[in-house]
Amino acid sequence: MPVLSSFSRSMGAQLCAALLGLASAALPIGAALAQAAYPHKPIRLIVPFPPGGGTDMIARTVAQKLTDQHKWSVIVDNRPGAGGNLGVDAAAKSAPDGYTLVMGQTSNLAINPSLYAKLPYDPIKDLVPVALVSSSPIVMAAPANSRFNTFADVVAASKGKPDALTLGYSGNGTVAHLAGELAENAAGIQLRHIPYKGAAQAMTDLVGGQIDLYMSSVPTLLGQVRNGKLKVLAITSAKRSSQLPDVPTLAESGYKGFEAVTWFGILAPAGTPAPIVAQLNKAINQALQQADVADKLKSEGGDVLGGTPEQFGTLLRAEVPRWAKIVKDSGASLD
């Protein structure tokens, strides 16, 4: 009996050790299974602007493709207000679990930190880049019957004549506004600025000849250009637009290195697990590689980007100080 008891105790100890070993081995397996289960509920993609705009269109195009390809439930949540700040702030303060994302852009991530004295979030510290999605240039347009056909014409008519020509744009501190400031500084001219609250009235005034020039994104103007009511004099991207292939860039027009675009990218709250960020990045890049997604973005005047979270982070860290200088030089402020 003593021998049996000793044997039982020995076997019991060995069994406990074996069970503990199995349990320890199961921990990483369990963690992996939990990770593999992502996402197991709807993902909210915050758009910090109203429905129907360019940012909203891009977000819905990507969200739909993620749903189609991966059977994920990606819900677009429009949170407009304060130049995009409200929506970005809501995302930054959400749980870092991969179920809240935000479609950020140049204005609310790179420009607003300098434009607003009390921004409620830090785009670099409070958010983690997931993937760049697309970029869209700014164009300078004029009425179809304008005497100006190129940016050189504008420079010639403005040189030494401050405020002789009017330049419209939607909103102080926007990419369009600051791109106009950059173009003026590069050319050494001064235009009289006419800020609008929205594109609708600006388009009416431009087509009617009440203003000489207008800076805006490609989608805003494309319809009026195609129906012959407007013409585009120059584009601010480093390369020509596929939608406006005959329009020269400002860099081609003699201003080497000139570039001012609106880029769009998806971010998550800081602290979101790296494996989830990597999974999202892979899925977004797969979506952007699909012909229908690329065609949709290009039809609106954009270029498909994609890439790694690290590449997005590098861009963001470079763009914040770059636009800070532009904002300072322009004197723009919204506080």
Tab-separated table of C-alpha atoms in Angstrom:
chain	number	residue	atom	x	y	z
A	1	MET	CA	0.000	0.000	0.000
A	2	PRO	CA	2.767	2.471	0.847
A	3	VAL	CA	4.347	1.616	-2.510
A	4	LEU	CA	1.020	2.277	-4.255
A	5	SER	CA	0.562	5.582	-2.408
A	6	SER	CA	4.048	6.703	-3.399
A	7	PHE	CA	3.358	5.725	-6.981
A	8	SER	CA	0.037	7.618	-6.949
A	9	ARG	CA	1.680	10.717	-5.576
A	10	SER	CA	4.382	10.488	-8.191
A	11	MET	CA	1.887	10.027	-11.002
A	12	GLY	CA	-0.252	12.864	-9.636
A	13	ALA	CA	2.714	15.194	-9.599
A	14	GLN	CA	3.650	14.224	-13.129
A	15	LEU	CA	0.055	14.719	-14.304
A	16	CYS	CA	-0.128	18.174	-12.728
A	17	ALA	CA	3.154	19.144	-14.340
A	18	ALA	CA	1.921	17.910	-17.689
A	19	LEU	CA	-1.345	19.821	-17.370
A	20	LEU	CA	0.507	22.984	-16.398
A	21	GLY	CA	2.767	22.539	-19.393
A	22	LEU	CA	-0.221	22.122	-21.696
A	23	ALA	CA	-1.869	25.174	-20.208
A	24	SER	CA	1.267	27.235	-20.708
A	25	ALA	CA	1.592	26.051	-24.278
A	26	ALA	CA	-2.056	26.903	-24.893
A	27	LEU	CA	-1.644	30.562	-23.879
A	28	PRO	CA	-0.014	31.769	-27.106
A	29	ILE	CA	-2.400	29.570	-29.067
A	30	GLY	CA	-5.319	31.233	-27.319
A	31	ALA	CA	-3.899	34.667	-27.994
A	32	ALA	CA	-3.392	33.745	-31.638
A	33	LEU	CA	-6.961	32.467	-31.891
A	34	ALA	CA	-8.243	35.690	-30.358
A	35	GLN	CA	-6.213	37.700	-32.857
A	36	ALA	CA	-7.404	35.530	-35.744
A	37	ALA	CA	-10.994	36.247	-34.709
A	38	TYR	CA	-10.580	39.974	-35.435
A	39	PRO	CA	-12.886	41.495	-36.427
A	40	HIS	CA	-15.772	39.763	-34.696
A	41	LYS	CA	-18.029	42.847	-34.635
A	42	PRO	CA	-18.635	45.911	-36.846
A	43	ILE	CA	-15.767	48.322	-37.467
A	44	ARG	CA	-16.660	52.014	-37.311
A	45	LEU	CA	-14.893	54.253	-39.829
A	46	ILE	CA	-15.354	57.880	-38.775
A	47	VAL	CA	-15.501	60.471	-41.549
A	48	PRO	CA	-15.006	63.929	-40.000
A	49	PHE	CA	-17.025	65.639	-42.738
A	50	PRO	CA	-20.653	65.532	-43.958
A	51	PRO	CA	-21.926	62.822	-46.335
A	52	GLY	CA	-21.464	63.397	-50.043
A	53	GLY	CA	-18.067	65.088	-50.031
A	54	GLY	CA	-14.753	63.815	-51.336
A	55	THR	CA	-13.556	62.382	-48.021
A	56	ASP	CA	-16.887	60.609	-47.558
A	57	MET	CA	-16.753	59.124	-51.064
A	58	ILE	CA	-13.253	57.753	-50.513
A	59	ALA	CA	-14.182	56.268	-47.151
A	60	ARG	CA	-17.328	54.587	-48.471
A	61	THR	CA	-15.466	53.164	-51.473
A	62	VAL	CA	-12.857	51.525	-49.230
A	63	ALA	CA	-15.412	50.422	-46.628
A	64	GLN	CA	-17.563	48.723	-49.267
A	65	LYS	CA	-14.585	46.877	-50.745
A	66	LEU	CA	-13.475	45.648	-47.306
A	67	THR	CA	-17.004	44.378	-46.764
A	68	ASP	CA	-17.105	42.684	-50.164
A	69	GLN	CA	-13.660	41.105	-49.963
A	70	HIS	CA	-13.481	40.053	-46.338
A	71	LYS	CA	-17.140	39.966	-45.271
A	72	TRP	CA	-16.338	42.508	-42.594
A	73	SER	CA	-18.984	44.924	-41.421
A	74	VAL	CA	-17.457	48.390	-41.901
A	75	ILE	CA	-19.836	51.202	-41.011
A	76	VAL	CA	-19.126	54.785	-42.086
A	77	ASP	CA	-19.932	57.253	-39.309
A	78	ASN	CA	-20.046	60.905	-40.401
A	79	ARG	CA	-18.952	63.246	-37.580
A	80	PRO	CA	-18.586	66.728	-39.156
A	81	GLY	CA	-17.638	69.901	-37.337
A	82	ALA	CA	-14.771	72.293	-36.561
A	83	GLY	CA	-12.903	71.665	-39.798
A	84	GLY	CA	-12.813	67.928	-39.207
A	85	ASN	CA	-11.558	68.233	-35.637
A	86	LEU	CA	-14.625	66.753	-33.936
A	87	GLY	CA	-14.490	63.480	-35.827
A	88	VAL	CA	-10.744	63.034	-35.465
A	89	ASP	CA	-10.950	63.799	-31.751
A	90	ALA	CA	-13.726	61.223	-31.317
A	91	ALA	CA	-11.526	58.601	-32.947
A	92	ALA	CA	-8.457	59.555	-30.928
A	93	LYS	CA	-10.407	59.139	-27.680
A	94	SER	CA	-11.971	55.786	-28.632
A	95	ALA	CA	-10.882	52.390	-27.299
A	96	PRO	CA	-7.704	51.206	-29.078
A	97	ASP	CA	-9.158	47.850	-30.043
A	98	GLY	CA	-9.306	48.106	-33.833
A	99	TYR	CA	-13.037	48.766	-33.958
A	100	THR	CA	-12.825	52.541	-34.416
A	101	LEU	CA	-10.911	54.077	-37.311
A	102	VAL	CA	-10.891	57.530	-38.875
A	103	MET	CA	-10.372	58.822	-42.416
A	104	GLY	CA	-7.929	61.650	-41.861
A	105	GLN	CA	-6.536	64.077	-44.420
A	106	THR	CA	-3.994	66.854	-44.837
A	107	SER	CA	-6.244	69.518	-43.327
A	108	ASN	CA	-7.215	67.897	-40.020
A	109	LEU	CA	-3.916	66.077	-39.428
A	110	ALA	CA	-1.194	68.350	-40.818
A	111	ILE	CA	-2.702	71.850	-41.069
A	112	ASN	CA	-5.100	72.135	-38.134
A	113	PRO	CA	-2.394	71.642	-35.458
A	114	SER	CA	-1.043	75.060	-36.494
A	115	LEU	CA	-4.332	76.637	-37.477
A	116	TYR	CA	-6.018	76.033	-34.103
A	117	ALA	CA	-4.297	77.163	-30.905
A	118	LYS	CA	-6.141	74.556	-28.811
A	119	LEU	CA	-6.533	71.429	-30.907
A	120	PRO	CA	-8.064	68.692	-28.699
A	121	TYR	CA	-5.816	65.958	-30.106
A	122	ASP	CA	-2.233	65.460	-31.222
A	123	PRO	CA	-2.274	63.729	-34.631
A	124	ILE	CA	1.120	62.119	-34.021
A	125	LYS	CA	0.776	61.089	-30.357
A	126	ASP	CA	-2.937	60.242	-30.186
A	127	LEU	CA	-3.317	58.286	-33.435
A	128	VAL	CA	-1.485	55.458	-35.153
A	129	PRO	CA	-1.278	55.426	-38.971
A	130	VAL	CA	-2.823	52.396	-40.650
A	131	ALA	CA	-2.625	53.095	-44.391
A	132	LEU	CA	-2.538	55.952	-46.856
A	133	VAL	CA	-5.428	55.722	-49.305
A	134	SER	CA	-5.184	58.415	-51.971
A	135	SER	CA	-4.116	61.944	-52.780
A	136	SER	CA	-5.818	64.705	-54.719
A	137	PRO	CA	-4.194	67.815	-56.183
A	138	ILE	CA	-5.455	71.372	-56.097
A	139	VAL	CA	-6.099	73.221	-59.352
A	140	MET	CA	-6.269	76.872	-60.316
A	141	ALA	CA	-9.269	77.512	-62.564
A	142	ALA	CA	-10.681	80.467	-64.467
A	143	PRO	CA	-13.895	81.124	-66.432
A	144	ALA	CA	-13.861	79.596	-69.916
A	145	ASN	CA	-13.781	83.063	-71.519
A	146	SER	CA	-10.965	84.351	-69.308
A	147	ARG	CA	-7.961	85.991	-70.946
A	148	PHE	CA	-5.753	83.724	-68.845
A	149	ASN	CA	-4.742	80.342	-70.243
A	150	THR	CA	-1.713	79.559	-68.098
A	151	PHE	CA	-0.318	80.425	-64.691
A	152	ALA	CA	2.333	82.471	-66.520
A	153	ASP	CA	-0.489	84.679	-67.825
A	154	VAL	CA	-1.662	85.260	-64.251
A	155	VAL	CA	1.853	86.110	-63.105
A	156	ALA	CA	2.351	88.560	-65.990
A	157	ALA	CA	-0.930	90.342	-65.205
A	158	SER	CA	-0.213	90.502	-61.457
A	159	LYS	CA	3.472	91.362	-61.324
A	160	GLY	CA	3.830	94.702	-59.616
A	161	LYS	CA	0.054	95.050	-59.308
A	162	PRO	CA	-1.004	93.794	-55.857
A	163	ASP	CA	-4.659	92.748	-55.584
A	164	ALA	CA	-5.303	93.391	-59.285
A	165	LEU	CA	-6.798	89.906	-59.609
A	166	THR	CA	-9.151	88.061	-57.267
A	167	LEU	CA	-8.598	84.508	-56.046
A	168	GLY	CA	-11.414	82.522	-54.455
A	169	TYR	CA	-11.320	79.367	-52.338
A	170	SER	CA	-13.535	77.609	-49.816
A	171	GLY	CA	-12.491	78.342	-46.256
A	172	ASN	CA	-9.489	79.961	-44.618
A	173	GLY	CA	-6.725	77.539	-43.735
A	174	THR	CA	-7.799	74.868	-46.206
A	175	VAL	CA	-5.330	73.136	-48.518
A	176	ALA	CA	-6.788	75.149	-51.432
A	177	HIS	CA	-6.234	78.433	-49.593
A	178	LEU	CA	-2.687	77.592	-48.551
A	179	ALA	CA	-1.798	76.139	-51.954
A	180	GLY	CA	-2.810	79.495	-53.423
A	181	GLU	CA	-0.581	81.277	-50.899
A	182	LEU	CA	2.309	79.014	-51.861
A	183	ALA	CA	1.802	79.693	-55.569
A	184	GLU	CA	1.730	83.452	-54.979
A	185	ASN	CA	4.884	83.346	-52.862
A	186	ALA	CA	6.682	81.210	-55.423
A	187	ALA	CA	5.788	83.613	-58.233
A	188	GLY	CA	6.285	86.790	-56.222
A	189	ILE	CA	2.762	88.094	-56.794
A	190	GLN	CA	-0.144	89.143	-54.578
A	191	LEU	CA	-3.766	88.309	-55.363
A	192	ARG	CA	-6.835	89.595	-53.557
A	193	HIS	CA	-8.300	86.691	-51.611
A	194	ILE	CA	-12.034	85.940	-51.566
A	195	PRO	CA	-12.833	83.156	-49.062
A	196	TYR	CA	-16.159	81.348	-49.499
A	197	LYS	CA	-18.096	79.223	-47.042
A	198	GLY	CA	-18.647	76.540	-49.671
A	199	ALA	CA	-18.049	75.617	-53.291
A	200	ALA	CA	-21.585	76.226	-54.592
A	201	GLN	CA	-21.550	80.039	-54.438
A	202	ALA	CA	-17.921	80.134	-55.502
A	203	MET	CA	-18.704	78.122	-58.647
A	204	THR	CA	-21.551	80.496	-59.507
A	205	ASP	CA	-19.291	83.531	-59.100
A	206	LEU	CA	-16.424	81.977	-61.021
A	207	VAL	CA	-18.517	80.879	-63.986
A	208	GLY	CA	-20.193	84.296	-63.993
A	209	GLY	CA	-16.867	86.135	-63.922
A	210	GLN	CA	-17.337	87.768	-60.511
A	211	ILE	CA	-13.934	86.391	-59.475
A	212	ASP	CA	-10.905	85.897	-61.714
A	213	LEU	CA	-9.488	82.668	-60.321
A	214	TYR	CA	-10.425	79.823	-58.006
A	215	MET	CA	-8.364	77.214	-56.148
A	216	SER	CA	-10.080	73.914	-55.462
A	217	SER	CA	-9.816	70.141	-55.592
A	218	VAL	CA	-10.252	68.382	-58.930
A	219	PRO	CA	-13.666	66.766	-58.171
A	220	THR	CA	-15.255	70.131	-57.314
A	221	LEU	CA	-14.401	71.591	-60.714
A	222	LEU	CA	-14.318	68.599	-63.028
A	223	GLY	CA	-17.966	68.757	-64.104
A	224	GLN	CA	-17.793	72.459	-65.008
A	225	VAL	CA	-14.521	71.900	-66.874
A	226	ARG	CA	-15.993	69.063	-68.913
A	227	ASN	CA	-19.087	71.068	-69.861
A	228	GLY	CA	-16.906	73.926	-71.078
A	229	LYS	CA	-17.720	76.543	-68.448
A	230	LEU	CA	-14.314	76.568	-66.766
A	231	LYS	CA	-10.702	76.002	-67.737
A	232	VAL	CA	-7.815	74.866	-65.552
A	233	LEU	CA	-4.574	76.844	-65.689
A	234	ALA	CA	-2.304	74.802	-63.431
A	235	ILE	CA	-2.251	71.882	-61.027
A	236	THR	CA	-0.360	71.637	-57.727
A	237	SER	CA	0.647	67.964	-57.715
A	238	ALA	CA	4.149	66.763	-58.605
A	239	LYS	CA	2.784	65.013	-61.698
A	240	ARG	CA	-0.124	65.672	-64.029
A	241	SER	CA	-3.623	64.458	-63.233
A	242	SER	CA	-5.017	61.520	-65.206
A	243	GLN	CA	-8.308	63.432	-65.352
A	244	LEU	CA	-6.654	66.606	-66.672
A	245	PRO	CA	-3.665	65.310	-68.653
A	246	ASP	CA	-3.240	68.510	-70.674
A	247	VAL	CA	-2.896	70.755	-67.632
A	248	PRO	CA	0.728	71.446	-66.623
A	249	THR	CA	1.877	71.263	-63.028
A	250	LEU	CA	3.260	74.352	-61.316
A	251	ALA	CA	6.581	72.524	-61.161
A	252	GLU	CA	6.495	72.234	-64.958
A	253	SER	CA	5.555	75.903	-65.170
A	254	GLY	CA	8.915	76.951	-63.767
A	255	TYR	CA	8.441	76.428	-60.009
A	256	LYS	CA	10.629	73.404	-59.414
A	257	GLY	CA	9.661	71.162	-56.530
A	258	PHE	CA	6.237	72.768	-56.055
A	259	GLU	CA	3.712	70.337	-54.577
A	260	ALA	CA	0.610	70.858	-52.440
A	261	VAL	CA	-1.940	68.063	-52.333
A	262	THR	CA	-4.648	66.726	-50.095
A	263	TRP	CA	-3.796	63.208	-49.011
A	264	PHE	CA	-6.218	60.845	-47.293
A	265	GLY	CA	-5.381	58.030	-44.906
A	266	ILE	CA	-6.922	55.729	-42.319
A	267	LEU	CA	-5.747	55.872	-38.717
A	268	ALA	CA	-6.608	54.176	-35.423
A	269	PRO	CA	-6.378	55.341	-31.789
A	270	ALA	CA	-2.870	55.201	-30.319
A	271	GLY	CA	-2.312	51.904	-28.544
A	272	THR	CA	-4.157	49.781	-31.094
A	273	PRO	CA	-2.300	46.420	-31.165
A	274	ALA	CA	0.302	46.184	-33.917
A	275	PRO	CA	-1.074	42.859	-35.268
A	276	ILE	CA	-4.496	44.475	-35.792
A	277	VAL	CA	-2.913	47.499	-37.496
A	278	ALA	CA	-0.986	45.113	-39.759
A	279	GLN	CA	-4.141	43.150	-40.576
A	280	LEU	CA	-6.045	46.325	-41.427
A	281	ASN	CA	-3.157	47.640	-43.506
A	282	LYS	CA	-3.008	44.438	-45.544
A	283	ALA	CA	-6.762	44.450	-46.167
A	284	ILE	CA	-6.810	48.138	-47.170
A	285	ASN	CA	-3.912	47.665	-49.578
A	286	GLN	CA	-5.700	44.696	-51.134
A	287	ALA	CA	-8.800	46.859	-51.590
A	288	LEU	CA	-6.811	49.662	-53.221
A	289	GLN	CA	-5.300	47.203	-55.702
A	290	GLN	CA	-8.716	46.324	-57.099
A	291	ALA	CA	-9.461	47.902	-60.478
A	292	ASP	CA	-12.923	49.155	-59.551
A	293	VAL	CA	-11.609	50.953	-56.450
A	294	ALA	CA	-8.716	52.519	-58.347
A	295	ASP	CA	-11.032	53.588	-61.169
A	296	LYS	CA	-13.473	55.166	-58.718
A	297	LEU	CA	-10.755	57.175	-56.973
A	298	LYS	CA	-9.187	58.243	-60.266
A	299	SER	CA	-12.567	59.291	-61.658
A	300	GLU	CA	-12.709	61.837	-58.854
A	301	GLY	CA	-9.272	63.180	-59.718
A	302	GLY	CA	-7.335	61.222	-57.100
A	303	ASP	CA	-4.283	58.971	-57.182
A	304	VAL	CA	-4.195	55.666	-55.309
A	305	LEU	CA	-1.473	55.491	-52.643
A	306	GLY	CA	-1.425	52.572	-50.183
A	307	GLY	CA	1.803	51.466	-48.518
A	308	THR	CA	2.868	50.568	-44.982
A	309	PRO	CA	1.899	52.205	-41.683
A	310	GLU	CA	5.520	53.281	-41.337
A	311	GLN	CA	5.411	55.130	-44.655
A	312	PHE	CA	2.240	56.924	-43.580
A	313	GLY	CA	3.866	57.840	-40.274
A	314	THR	CA	6.944	59.231	-42.019
A	315	LEU	CA	4.742	61.395	-44.247
A	316	LEU	CA	2.699	62.686	-41.317
A	317	ARG	CA	5.767	63.629	-39.279
A	318	ALA	CA	7.142	65.550	-42.256
A	319	GLU	CA	3.871	67.254	-43.212
A	320	VAL	CA	3.015	68.733	-39.793
A	321	PRO	CA	6.057	71.061	-39.612
A	322	ARG	CA	5.915	71.767	-43.356
A	323	TRP	CA	2.341	73.054	-43.191
A	324	ALA	CA	3.035	74.823	-39.898
A	325	LYS	CA	5.458	77.111	-41.722
A	326	ILE	CA	2.957	77.691	-44.532
A	327	VAL	CA	0.208	78.556	-42.037
A	328	LYS	CA	2.530	80.933	-40.171
A	329	ASP	CA	3.614	82.669	-43.370
A	330	SER	CA	-0.009	83.060	-44.494
A	331	GLY	CA	-1.141	84.495	-41.174
A	332	ALA	CA	-4.180	82.196	-41.174
A	333	SER	CA	-5.816	81.385	-37.825
A	334	LEU	CA	-9.173	80.009	-36.745
A	335	ASP	CA	-8.982	80.753	-33.005
